[in-house]
Coordinates of C-alpha atoms and ligand atoms in Angstrom, one line a residue:
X1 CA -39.3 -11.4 -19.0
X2 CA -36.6 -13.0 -16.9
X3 CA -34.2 -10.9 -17.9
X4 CA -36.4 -8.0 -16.7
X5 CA -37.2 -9.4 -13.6
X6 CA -33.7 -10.9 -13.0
X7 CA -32.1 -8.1 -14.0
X8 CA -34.1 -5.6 -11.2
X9 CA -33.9 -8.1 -8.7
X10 CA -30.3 -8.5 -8.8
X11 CA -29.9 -4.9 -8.9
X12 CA -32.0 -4.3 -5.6
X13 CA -30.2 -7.0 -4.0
X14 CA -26.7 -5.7 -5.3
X15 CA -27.6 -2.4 -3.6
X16 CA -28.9 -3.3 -0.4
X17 CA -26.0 -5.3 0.1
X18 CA -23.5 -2.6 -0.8
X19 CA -25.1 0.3 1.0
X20 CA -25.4 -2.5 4.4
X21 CA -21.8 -3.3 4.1
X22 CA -20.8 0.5 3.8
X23 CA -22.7 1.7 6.8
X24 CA -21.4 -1.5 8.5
X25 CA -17.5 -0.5 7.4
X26 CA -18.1 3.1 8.9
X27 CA -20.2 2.1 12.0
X28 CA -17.5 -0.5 12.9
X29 CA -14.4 1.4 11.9
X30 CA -16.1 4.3 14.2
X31 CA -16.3 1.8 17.0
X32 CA -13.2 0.3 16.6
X33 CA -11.4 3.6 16.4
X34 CA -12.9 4.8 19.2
X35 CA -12.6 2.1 21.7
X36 CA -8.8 1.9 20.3
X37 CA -8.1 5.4 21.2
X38 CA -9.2 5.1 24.5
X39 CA -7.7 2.4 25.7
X40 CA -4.5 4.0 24.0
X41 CA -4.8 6.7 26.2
X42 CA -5.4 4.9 29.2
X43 CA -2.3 2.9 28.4
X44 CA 0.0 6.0 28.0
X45 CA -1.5 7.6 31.3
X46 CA -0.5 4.4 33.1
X47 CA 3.0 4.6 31.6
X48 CA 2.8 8.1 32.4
X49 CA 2.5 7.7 36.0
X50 CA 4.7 4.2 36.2
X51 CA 7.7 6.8 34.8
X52 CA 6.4 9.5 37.5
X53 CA 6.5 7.1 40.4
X54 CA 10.3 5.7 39.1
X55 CA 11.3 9.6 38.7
X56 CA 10.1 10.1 41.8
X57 CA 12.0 7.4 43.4
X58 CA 15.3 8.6 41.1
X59 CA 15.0 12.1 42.5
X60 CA 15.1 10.7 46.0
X61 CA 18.5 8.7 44.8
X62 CA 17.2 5.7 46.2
X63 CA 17.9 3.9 42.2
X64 CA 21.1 5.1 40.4
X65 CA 20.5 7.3 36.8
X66 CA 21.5 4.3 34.5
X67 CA 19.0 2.2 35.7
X68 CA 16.4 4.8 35.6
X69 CA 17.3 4.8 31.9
X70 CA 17.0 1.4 31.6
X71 CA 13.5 1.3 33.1
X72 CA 12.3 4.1 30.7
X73 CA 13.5 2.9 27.9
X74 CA 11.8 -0.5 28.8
X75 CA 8.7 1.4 29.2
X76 CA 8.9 2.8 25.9
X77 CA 9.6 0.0 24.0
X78 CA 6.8 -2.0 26.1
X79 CA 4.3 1.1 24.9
X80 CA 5.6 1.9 22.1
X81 CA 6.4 5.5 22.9
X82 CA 8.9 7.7 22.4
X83 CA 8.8 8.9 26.1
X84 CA 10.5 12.8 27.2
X85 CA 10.3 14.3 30.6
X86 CA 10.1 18.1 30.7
X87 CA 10.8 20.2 34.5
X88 CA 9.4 23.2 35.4
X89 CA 11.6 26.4 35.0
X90 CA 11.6 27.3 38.8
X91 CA 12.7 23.8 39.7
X92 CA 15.4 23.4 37.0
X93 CA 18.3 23.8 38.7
X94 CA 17.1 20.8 41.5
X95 CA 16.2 18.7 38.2
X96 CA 17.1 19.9 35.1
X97 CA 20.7 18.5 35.5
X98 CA 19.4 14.7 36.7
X99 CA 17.3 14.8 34.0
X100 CA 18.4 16.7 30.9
X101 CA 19.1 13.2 28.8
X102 CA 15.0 12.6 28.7
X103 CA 14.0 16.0 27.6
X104 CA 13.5 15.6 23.8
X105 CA 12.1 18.4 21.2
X106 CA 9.0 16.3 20.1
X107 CA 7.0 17.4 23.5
X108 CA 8.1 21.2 22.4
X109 CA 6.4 20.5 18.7
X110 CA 3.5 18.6 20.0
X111 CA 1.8 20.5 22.9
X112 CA 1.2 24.0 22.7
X113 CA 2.5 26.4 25.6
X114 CA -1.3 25.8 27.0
X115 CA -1.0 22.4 27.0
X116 CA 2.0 22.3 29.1
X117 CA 0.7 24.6 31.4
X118 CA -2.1 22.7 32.3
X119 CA 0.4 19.5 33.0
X120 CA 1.9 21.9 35.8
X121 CA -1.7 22.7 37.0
X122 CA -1.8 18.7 37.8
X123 CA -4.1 18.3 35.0
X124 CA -3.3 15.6 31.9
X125 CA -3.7 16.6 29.2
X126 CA -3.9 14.1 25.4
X127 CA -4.3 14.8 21.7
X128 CA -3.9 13.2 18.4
X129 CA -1.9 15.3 15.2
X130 CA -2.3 14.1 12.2
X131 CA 1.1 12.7 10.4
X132 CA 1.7 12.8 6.7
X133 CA 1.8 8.7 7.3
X134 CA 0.1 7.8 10.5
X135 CA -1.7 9.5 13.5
X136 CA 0.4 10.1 16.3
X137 CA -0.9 10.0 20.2
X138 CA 0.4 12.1 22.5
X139 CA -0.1 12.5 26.4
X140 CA 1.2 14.5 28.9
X141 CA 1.0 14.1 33.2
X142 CA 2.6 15.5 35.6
X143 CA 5.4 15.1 37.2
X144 CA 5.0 15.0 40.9
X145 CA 7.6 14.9 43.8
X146 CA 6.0 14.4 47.4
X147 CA 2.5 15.7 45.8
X148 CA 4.0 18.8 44.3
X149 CA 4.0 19.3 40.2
X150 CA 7.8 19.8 39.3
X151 CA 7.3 19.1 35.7
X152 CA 5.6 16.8 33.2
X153 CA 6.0 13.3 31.4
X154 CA 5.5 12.8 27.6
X155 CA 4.6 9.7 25.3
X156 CA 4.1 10.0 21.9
X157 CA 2.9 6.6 20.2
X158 CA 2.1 6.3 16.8
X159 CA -1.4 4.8 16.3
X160 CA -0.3 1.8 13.5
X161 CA -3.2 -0.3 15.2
X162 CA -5.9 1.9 13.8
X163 CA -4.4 2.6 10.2
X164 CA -4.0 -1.6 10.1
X165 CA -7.5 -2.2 11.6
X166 CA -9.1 0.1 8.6
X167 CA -7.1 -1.6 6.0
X168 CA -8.2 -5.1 7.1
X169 CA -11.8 -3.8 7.8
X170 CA -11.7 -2.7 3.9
X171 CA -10.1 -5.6 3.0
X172 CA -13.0 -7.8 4.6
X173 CA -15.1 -5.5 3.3
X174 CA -14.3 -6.1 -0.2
X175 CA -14.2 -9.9 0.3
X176 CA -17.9 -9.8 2.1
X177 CA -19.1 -7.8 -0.8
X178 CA -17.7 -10.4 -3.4
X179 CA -19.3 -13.4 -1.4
X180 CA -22.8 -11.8 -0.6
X181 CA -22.8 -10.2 -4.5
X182 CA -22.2 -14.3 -5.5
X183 CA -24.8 -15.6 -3.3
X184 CA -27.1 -12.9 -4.6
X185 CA -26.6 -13.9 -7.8
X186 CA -27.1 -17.4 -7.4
X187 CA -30.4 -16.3 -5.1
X188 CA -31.7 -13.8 -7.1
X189 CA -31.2 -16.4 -10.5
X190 CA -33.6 -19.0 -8.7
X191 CA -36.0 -16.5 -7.4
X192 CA -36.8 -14.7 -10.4
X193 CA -37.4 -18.1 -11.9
X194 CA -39.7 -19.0 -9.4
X195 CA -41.7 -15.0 -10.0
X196 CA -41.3 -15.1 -13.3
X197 CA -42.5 -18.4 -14.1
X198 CA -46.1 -18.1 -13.4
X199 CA -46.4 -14.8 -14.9
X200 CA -44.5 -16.5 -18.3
X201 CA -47.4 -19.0 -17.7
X202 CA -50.4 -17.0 -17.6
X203 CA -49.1 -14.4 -20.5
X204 CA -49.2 -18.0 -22.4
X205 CA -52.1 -18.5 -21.6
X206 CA -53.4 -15.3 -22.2
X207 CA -51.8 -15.5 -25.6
X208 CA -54.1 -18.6 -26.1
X209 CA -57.3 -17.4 -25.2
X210 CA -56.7 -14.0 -27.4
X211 CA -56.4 -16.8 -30.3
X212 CA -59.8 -17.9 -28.6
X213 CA -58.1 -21.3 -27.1
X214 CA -59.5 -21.7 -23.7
X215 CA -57.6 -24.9 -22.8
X216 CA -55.5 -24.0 -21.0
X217 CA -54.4 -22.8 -17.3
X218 CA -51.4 -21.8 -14.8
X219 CA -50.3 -24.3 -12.1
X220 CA -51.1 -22.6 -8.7
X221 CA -48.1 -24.2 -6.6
X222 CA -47.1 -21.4 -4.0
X223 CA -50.2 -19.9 -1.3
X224 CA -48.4 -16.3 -1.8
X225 CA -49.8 -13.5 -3.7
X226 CA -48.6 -14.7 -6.8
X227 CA -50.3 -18.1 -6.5
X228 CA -53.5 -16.1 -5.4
X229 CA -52.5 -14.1 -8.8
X230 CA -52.1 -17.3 -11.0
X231 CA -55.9 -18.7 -9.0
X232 CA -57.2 -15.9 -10.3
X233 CA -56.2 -15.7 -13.4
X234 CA -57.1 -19.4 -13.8
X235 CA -60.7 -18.2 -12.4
X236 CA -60.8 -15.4 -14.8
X237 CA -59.7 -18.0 -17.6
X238 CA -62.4 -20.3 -16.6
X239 CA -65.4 -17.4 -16.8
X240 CA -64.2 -16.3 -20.0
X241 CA -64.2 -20.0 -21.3
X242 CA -67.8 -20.3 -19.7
X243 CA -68.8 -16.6 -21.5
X244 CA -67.5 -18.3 -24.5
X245 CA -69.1 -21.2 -24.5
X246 CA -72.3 -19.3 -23.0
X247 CA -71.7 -17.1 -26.2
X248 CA -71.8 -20.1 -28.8
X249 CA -74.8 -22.0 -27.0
X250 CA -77.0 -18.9 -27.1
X251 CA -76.1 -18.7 -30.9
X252 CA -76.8 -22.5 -31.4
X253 CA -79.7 -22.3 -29.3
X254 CA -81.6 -19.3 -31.2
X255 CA -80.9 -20.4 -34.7
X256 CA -82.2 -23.7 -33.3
X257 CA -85.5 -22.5 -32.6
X258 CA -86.1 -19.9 -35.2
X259 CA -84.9 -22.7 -37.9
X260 CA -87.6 -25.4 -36.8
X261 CA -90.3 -22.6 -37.1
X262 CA -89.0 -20.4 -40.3
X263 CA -88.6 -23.7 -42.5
X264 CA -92.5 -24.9 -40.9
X265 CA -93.6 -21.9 -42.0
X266 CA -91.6 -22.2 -45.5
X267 CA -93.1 -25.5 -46.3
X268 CA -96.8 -24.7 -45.5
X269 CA -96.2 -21.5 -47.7
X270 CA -94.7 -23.7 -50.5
X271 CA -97.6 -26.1 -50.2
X272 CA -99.9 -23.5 -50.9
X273 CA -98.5 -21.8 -53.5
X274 CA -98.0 -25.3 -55.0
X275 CA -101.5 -25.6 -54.3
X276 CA -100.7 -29.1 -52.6
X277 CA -103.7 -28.8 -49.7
X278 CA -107.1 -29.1 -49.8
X279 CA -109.3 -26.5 -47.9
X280 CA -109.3 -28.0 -44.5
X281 CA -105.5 -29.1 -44.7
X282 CA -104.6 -25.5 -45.5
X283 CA -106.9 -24.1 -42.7
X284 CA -104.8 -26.5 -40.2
X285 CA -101.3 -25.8 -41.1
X286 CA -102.5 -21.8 -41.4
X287 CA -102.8 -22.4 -38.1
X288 CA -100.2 -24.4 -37.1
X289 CA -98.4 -21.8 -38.5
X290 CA -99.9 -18.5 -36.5
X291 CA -99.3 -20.9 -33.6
X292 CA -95.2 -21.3 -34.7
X293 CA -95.3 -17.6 -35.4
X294 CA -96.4 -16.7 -31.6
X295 CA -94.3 -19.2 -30.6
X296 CA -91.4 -16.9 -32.3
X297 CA -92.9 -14.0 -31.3
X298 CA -92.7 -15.1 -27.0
X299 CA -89.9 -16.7 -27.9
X300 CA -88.2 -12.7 -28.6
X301 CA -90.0 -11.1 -26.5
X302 CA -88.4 -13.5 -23.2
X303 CA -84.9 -12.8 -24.8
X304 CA -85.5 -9.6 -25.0
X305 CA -86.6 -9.1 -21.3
X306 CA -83.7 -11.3 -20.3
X307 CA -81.6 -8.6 -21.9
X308 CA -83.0 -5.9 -20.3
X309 CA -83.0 -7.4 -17.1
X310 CA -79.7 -8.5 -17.7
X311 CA -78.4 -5.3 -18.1
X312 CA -80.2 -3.2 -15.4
X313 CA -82.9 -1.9 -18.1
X314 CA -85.8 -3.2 -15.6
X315 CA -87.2 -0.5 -13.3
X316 CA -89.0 -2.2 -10.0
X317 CA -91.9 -0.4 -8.7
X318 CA -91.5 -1.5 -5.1
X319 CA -95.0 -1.3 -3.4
X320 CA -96.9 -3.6 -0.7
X321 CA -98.1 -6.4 -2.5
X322 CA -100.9 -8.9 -1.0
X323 CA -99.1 -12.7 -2.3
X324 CA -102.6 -13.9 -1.2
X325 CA -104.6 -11.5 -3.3
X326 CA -101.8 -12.2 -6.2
X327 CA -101.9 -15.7 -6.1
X328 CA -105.7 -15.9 -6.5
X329 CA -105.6 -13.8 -9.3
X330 CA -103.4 -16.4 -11.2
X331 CA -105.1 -19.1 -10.3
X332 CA -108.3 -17.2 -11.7
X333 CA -106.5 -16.3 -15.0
X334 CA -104.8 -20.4 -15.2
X335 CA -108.5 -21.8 -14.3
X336 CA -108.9 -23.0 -17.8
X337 CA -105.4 -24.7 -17.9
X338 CA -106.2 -26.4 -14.8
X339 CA -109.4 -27.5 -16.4
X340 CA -107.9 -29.0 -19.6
X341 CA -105.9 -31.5 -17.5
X342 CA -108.0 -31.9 -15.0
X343 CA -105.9 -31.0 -12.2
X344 CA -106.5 -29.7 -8.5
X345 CA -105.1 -26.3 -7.0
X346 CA -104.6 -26.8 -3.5
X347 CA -103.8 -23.6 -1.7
X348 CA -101.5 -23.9 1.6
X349 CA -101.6 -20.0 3.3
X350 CA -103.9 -18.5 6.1
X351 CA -103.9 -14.7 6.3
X352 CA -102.7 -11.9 3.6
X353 CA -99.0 -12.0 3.7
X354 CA -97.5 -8.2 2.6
X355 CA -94.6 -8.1 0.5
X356 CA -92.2 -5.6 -0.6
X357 CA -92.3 -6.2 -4.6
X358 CA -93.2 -5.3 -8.1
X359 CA -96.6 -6.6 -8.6
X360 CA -96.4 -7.0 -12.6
X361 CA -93.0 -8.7 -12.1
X362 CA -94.0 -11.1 -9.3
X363 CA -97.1 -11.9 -11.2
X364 CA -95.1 -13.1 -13.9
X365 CA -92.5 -15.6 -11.8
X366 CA -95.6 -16.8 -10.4
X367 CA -97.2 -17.5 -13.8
X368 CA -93.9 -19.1 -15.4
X369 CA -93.7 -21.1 -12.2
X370 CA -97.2 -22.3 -11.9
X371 CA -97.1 -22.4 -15.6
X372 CA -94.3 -24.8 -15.5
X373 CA -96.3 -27.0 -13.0
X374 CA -99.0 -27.2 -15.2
X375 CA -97.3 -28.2 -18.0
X376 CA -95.3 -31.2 -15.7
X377 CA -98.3 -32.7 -13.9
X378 CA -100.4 -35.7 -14.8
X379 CA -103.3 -35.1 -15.2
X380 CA -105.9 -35.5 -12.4
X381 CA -103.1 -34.4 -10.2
X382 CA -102.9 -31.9 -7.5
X383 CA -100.6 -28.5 -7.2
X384 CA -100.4 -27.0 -3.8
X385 CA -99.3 -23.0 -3.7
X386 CA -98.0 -21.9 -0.3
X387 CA -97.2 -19.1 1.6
X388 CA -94.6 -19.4 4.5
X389 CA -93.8 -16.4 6.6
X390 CA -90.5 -15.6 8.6
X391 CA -89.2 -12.7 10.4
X392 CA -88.0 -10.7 7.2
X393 CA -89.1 -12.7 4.6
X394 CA -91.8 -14.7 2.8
X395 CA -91.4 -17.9 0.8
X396 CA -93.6 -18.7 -2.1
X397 CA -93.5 -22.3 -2.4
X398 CA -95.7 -24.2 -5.8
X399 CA -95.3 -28.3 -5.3
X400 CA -96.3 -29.9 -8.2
X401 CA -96.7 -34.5 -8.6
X402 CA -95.1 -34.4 -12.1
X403 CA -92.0 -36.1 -13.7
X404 CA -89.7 -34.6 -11.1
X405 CA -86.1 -33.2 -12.0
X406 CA -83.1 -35.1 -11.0
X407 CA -80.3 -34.1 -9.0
X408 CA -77.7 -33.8 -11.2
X409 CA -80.1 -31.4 -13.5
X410 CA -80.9 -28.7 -10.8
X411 CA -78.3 -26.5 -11.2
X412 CA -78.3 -26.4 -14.6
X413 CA -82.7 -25.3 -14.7
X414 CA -82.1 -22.2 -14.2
X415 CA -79.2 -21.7 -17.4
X416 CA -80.8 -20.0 -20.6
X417 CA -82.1 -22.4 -22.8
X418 CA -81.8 -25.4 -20.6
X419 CA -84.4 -28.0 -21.4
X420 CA -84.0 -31.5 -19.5
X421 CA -85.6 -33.4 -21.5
X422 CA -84.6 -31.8 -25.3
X423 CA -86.7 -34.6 -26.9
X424 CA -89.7 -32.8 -25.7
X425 CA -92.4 -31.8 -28.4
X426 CA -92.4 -28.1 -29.7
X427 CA -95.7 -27.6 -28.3
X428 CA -95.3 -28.4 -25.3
X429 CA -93.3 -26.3 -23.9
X430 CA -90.9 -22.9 -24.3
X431 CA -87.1 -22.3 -25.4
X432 CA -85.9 -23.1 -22.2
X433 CA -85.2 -19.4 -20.8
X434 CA -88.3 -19.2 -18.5
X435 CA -86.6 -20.3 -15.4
X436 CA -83.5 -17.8 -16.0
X437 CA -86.0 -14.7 -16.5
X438 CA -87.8 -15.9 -13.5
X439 CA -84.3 -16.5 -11.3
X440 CA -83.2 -13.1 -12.5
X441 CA -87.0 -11.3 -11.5
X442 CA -86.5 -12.6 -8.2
X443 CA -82.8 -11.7 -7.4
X444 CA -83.5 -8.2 -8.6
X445 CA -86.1 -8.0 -5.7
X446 CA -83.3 -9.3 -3.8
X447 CA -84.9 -12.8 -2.9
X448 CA -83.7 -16.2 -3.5
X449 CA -85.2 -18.9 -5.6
X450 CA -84.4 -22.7 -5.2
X451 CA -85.7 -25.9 -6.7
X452 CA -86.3 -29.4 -4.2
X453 CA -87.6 -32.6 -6.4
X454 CA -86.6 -35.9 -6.6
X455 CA -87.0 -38.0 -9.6
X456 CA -90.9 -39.4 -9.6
X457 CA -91.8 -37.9 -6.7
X458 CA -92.1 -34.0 -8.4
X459 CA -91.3 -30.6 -7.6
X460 CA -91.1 -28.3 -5.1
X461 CA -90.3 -24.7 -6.7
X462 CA -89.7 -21.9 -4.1
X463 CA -88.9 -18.1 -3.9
X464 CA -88.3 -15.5 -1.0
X465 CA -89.1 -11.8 -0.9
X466 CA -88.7 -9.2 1.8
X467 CA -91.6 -8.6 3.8
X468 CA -93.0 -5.1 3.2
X469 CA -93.1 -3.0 6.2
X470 CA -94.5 0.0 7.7
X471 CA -92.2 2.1 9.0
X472 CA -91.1 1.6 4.6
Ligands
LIG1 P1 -89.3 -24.2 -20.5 O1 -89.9 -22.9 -21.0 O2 -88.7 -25.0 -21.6 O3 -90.2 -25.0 -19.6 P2 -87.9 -23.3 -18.2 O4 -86.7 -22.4 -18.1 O5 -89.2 -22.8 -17.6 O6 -88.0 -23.7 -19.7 O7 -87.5 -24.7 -17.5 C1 -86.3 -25.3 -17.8 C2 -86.4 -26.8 -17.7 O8 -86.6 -27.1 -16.3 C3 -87.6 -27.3 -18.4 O9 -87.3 -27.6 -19.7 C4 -87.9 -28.6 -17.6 O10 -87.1 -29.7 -18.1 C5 -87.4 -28.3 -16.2 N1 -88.6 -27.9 -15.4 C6 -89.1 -26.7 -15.1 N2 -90.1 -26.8 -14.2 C7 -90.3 -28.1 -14.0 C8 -91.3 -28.9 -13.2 N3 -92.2 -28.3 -12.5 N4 -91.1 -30.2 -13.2 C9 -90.2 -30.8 -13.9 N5 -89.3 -30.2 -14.7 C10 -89.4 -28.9 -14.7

């Protein structure tokens, strides 16, 4: 993998780098050639007119012809320019003569016929030709005599400046492109180490939990998107852990109470096919065993419904629902219960309160709840149902005095199978998976459902639901 990710990142870098340092090379040598040529010019139309104004000053005889020569041929080693003056035809024979040993043939091969006709206009006139080694500049002014064109001035320089510039632009070039391609490398070696390392990590990992180990988990070091990656995967990790474990438990769990029942119901078979009762011992553990059989039988039918629930197979038939009306109903259906122990319902609402709900469904997290209350109170004890109303919701709250459920155990009520105290006789009470059918009844009607007890003082179950209203 660090090969692969080393290898694209150098690659990307590599180019960026290349194609920066090319358009660089061609924007600066564009620059540089440009601003060169200019000031070139300039140069040779200064020298131009300096060797104008000496002419000029020749012509008048005020300065004798050798040192005329003298001054030129300064100028033209100072500019580096072969310098020719050319007269006009009609003037010749007033300057041809004084100046015949400056005319040269390079002005004839350089400017065209045009070119030099324009001079005599007044005009200056400047051009590059290519040579087979180096460009050569060329510039042409006139020649003037009391503000009257009698012929022209010519410099040809060869432009070495430019043709060094390049070489040493491409030399830096080269040596900018070795450097940054080094410090790339180095770069690019550390960072794909640092990219590639988590994503080594959690393909580890992930190796591990295919092989069903779930130990293990991908140091989150960076806050970029590949440590949000790597706190995700961890996070993914840990669900599938939790699934797993969730998995094993339910096994556990279900062989666990079919076991107990299916070997009860074994041994009272054996013992009466070994004939090992008498009459009124076998009519008790025929019993005992319808009882374990029901047991069973609830015991499938909640896993079942969790299942369907679980995986959307519920349909809720939303109507207005009275809570009042509802919770009177149960309390007329659990009369007996609260008889056998003796204990007091206490009811805690004023008013019908209209709910938007499934009636059969609400009925039956009110029934597991107060159930579940029943089952935890002393006896002689009292168990208040209330009714509180809000602006969008009603809360269904069922306080019992029993054992109470502490801290620590809250969260975990509400998990399949979750019984606190698992010493707790058979009889007495369900698989543990009442609480998660009721949690899950209640979020599908979009409510919330919450637990507040302290240890010896009791419980306090609650739910919400949305308040049914007209205009629904
Ligand atoms: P069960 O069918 O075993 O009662 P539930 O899912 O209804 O399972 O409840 C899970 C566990 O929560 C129970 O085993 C019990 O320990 C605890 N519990 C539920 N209701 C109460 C309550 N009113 N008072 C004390 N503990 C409770």
């Amino acid at each position: 993998m660090i090969k692969g990710i080393f290898g694209r990142l150098l690659l990307s870098s590599l180019a960026v780098i290349l194609i920066t340092v090319i358009i660089l090379l061609f924007l600066l040598s564009y620059v540089y050639t440009s601003f060169y040529t200019s000031e070139k010019e300039k140069r040779l139309i200064k020298a131009g007119k300096e060797i104008n104004s000496l002419t000029e000053t020749y012509l008048e005889r005020n300065i004798p012809k050798k040192e005329l020569t003298k001054e030129i041929k300064g100028i033209a080693h100072r500019y580096n320019s072969e310098i020719s003056i050319f007269p006009v035809e009609a003037d010749k024979q007033q300057v041809n003569q004084s100046l015949e040993a400056f005319t040269s043939h390079l002005t004839e091969d350089y400017f065209t016929e045009q070119d030099i006709n324009k001079v005599l206009k007044g005009k200056t006139v400047s051009k590059i030709t290519s040579e087979p080694k180096i460009n050569l500049m060329s510039v042409a002014v006139p020649l003037t005599i009391n503000g009257k064109v009698v012929g022209g001035v010519s410099l040809h320089s060869p432009m070495y400046d430019v043709a060094a510039a390049s070489i040493q632009l491409r030399r830096l070039s080269a040596i900018v492109i070795i450097l940054a391609a080094l410090i790339a490398t180095i770069l690019t070696y550390f960072l794909s180490k640092y990219f590639s390392r988590p994503l080594q990590d959690m393909s580890r990992v992930a190796s591990k939990i295919a092989k069903g180990d779930f130990s293990g988990s991908v140091t989150v070091k960076s806050k970029d998107e590949l440590g949000a990656l790597a706190q995700s995967f961890n996070h993914m990790a840990g669900q599938l852990a939790k699934a797993e474990k969730m998995r094993k438990d339910f096994i556990a769990n279900i062989s666990h109470e079919l076991r107990t029942p299916i070997s009860f119901i074994s041994g009272v078979l054996q013992g009466i096919d070994d004939k090992a009762f008498n009459p009124q011992e076998e009519k008790k553990y025929v019993s005992l065993s319808i009882k374990e059989i029901e047991r069973v039988n609830g015991l499938i039918n909640d896993m079942l419904e969790l299942s369907r629930i679980e995986h959307g197979d519920i349909k809720l038939e939303l109507q207005k629902v009275d809570l009042q009306e509802l919770i009177l109903e149960i309390l007329a259906e659990k009369e007996p219960q609260f008889l056998k122990k003796d204990l007091r319902p206490e009811l805690n609402f004023t008013g019908k309160t209209y709910v938007l709900a499934d009636p059969y469904r609400i009925k039956q997290v009110i029934l597991n709840l107060v159930g579940n209350a029943i089952k935890f109170s002393p006896p002689k004890s009292a168990i208040i149902i209330g009714i509180k109303k809000d602006l969008s919701e009603a809360t269904v709250w069922i306080k019992d005095f029993g054992p109470g459920i502490a801290k620590e155990e809250q969260e975990y009520i509400w998990d399949r199978f979750y019984k606190i105290d698992k010493t707790r006789k058979r009889e007495e009470g369900g698989a543990g998976l009442g609480l998660a059918i009721t949690k899950m009844l209640v979020e599908a009607h979009k409510g919330s459902i919450g637990v507040k007890s302290e240890l010896g003082q009791g419980s306090t179950f609650y739910f919400t639901l949305p308040l049914w209203r007209n205009e629904k």
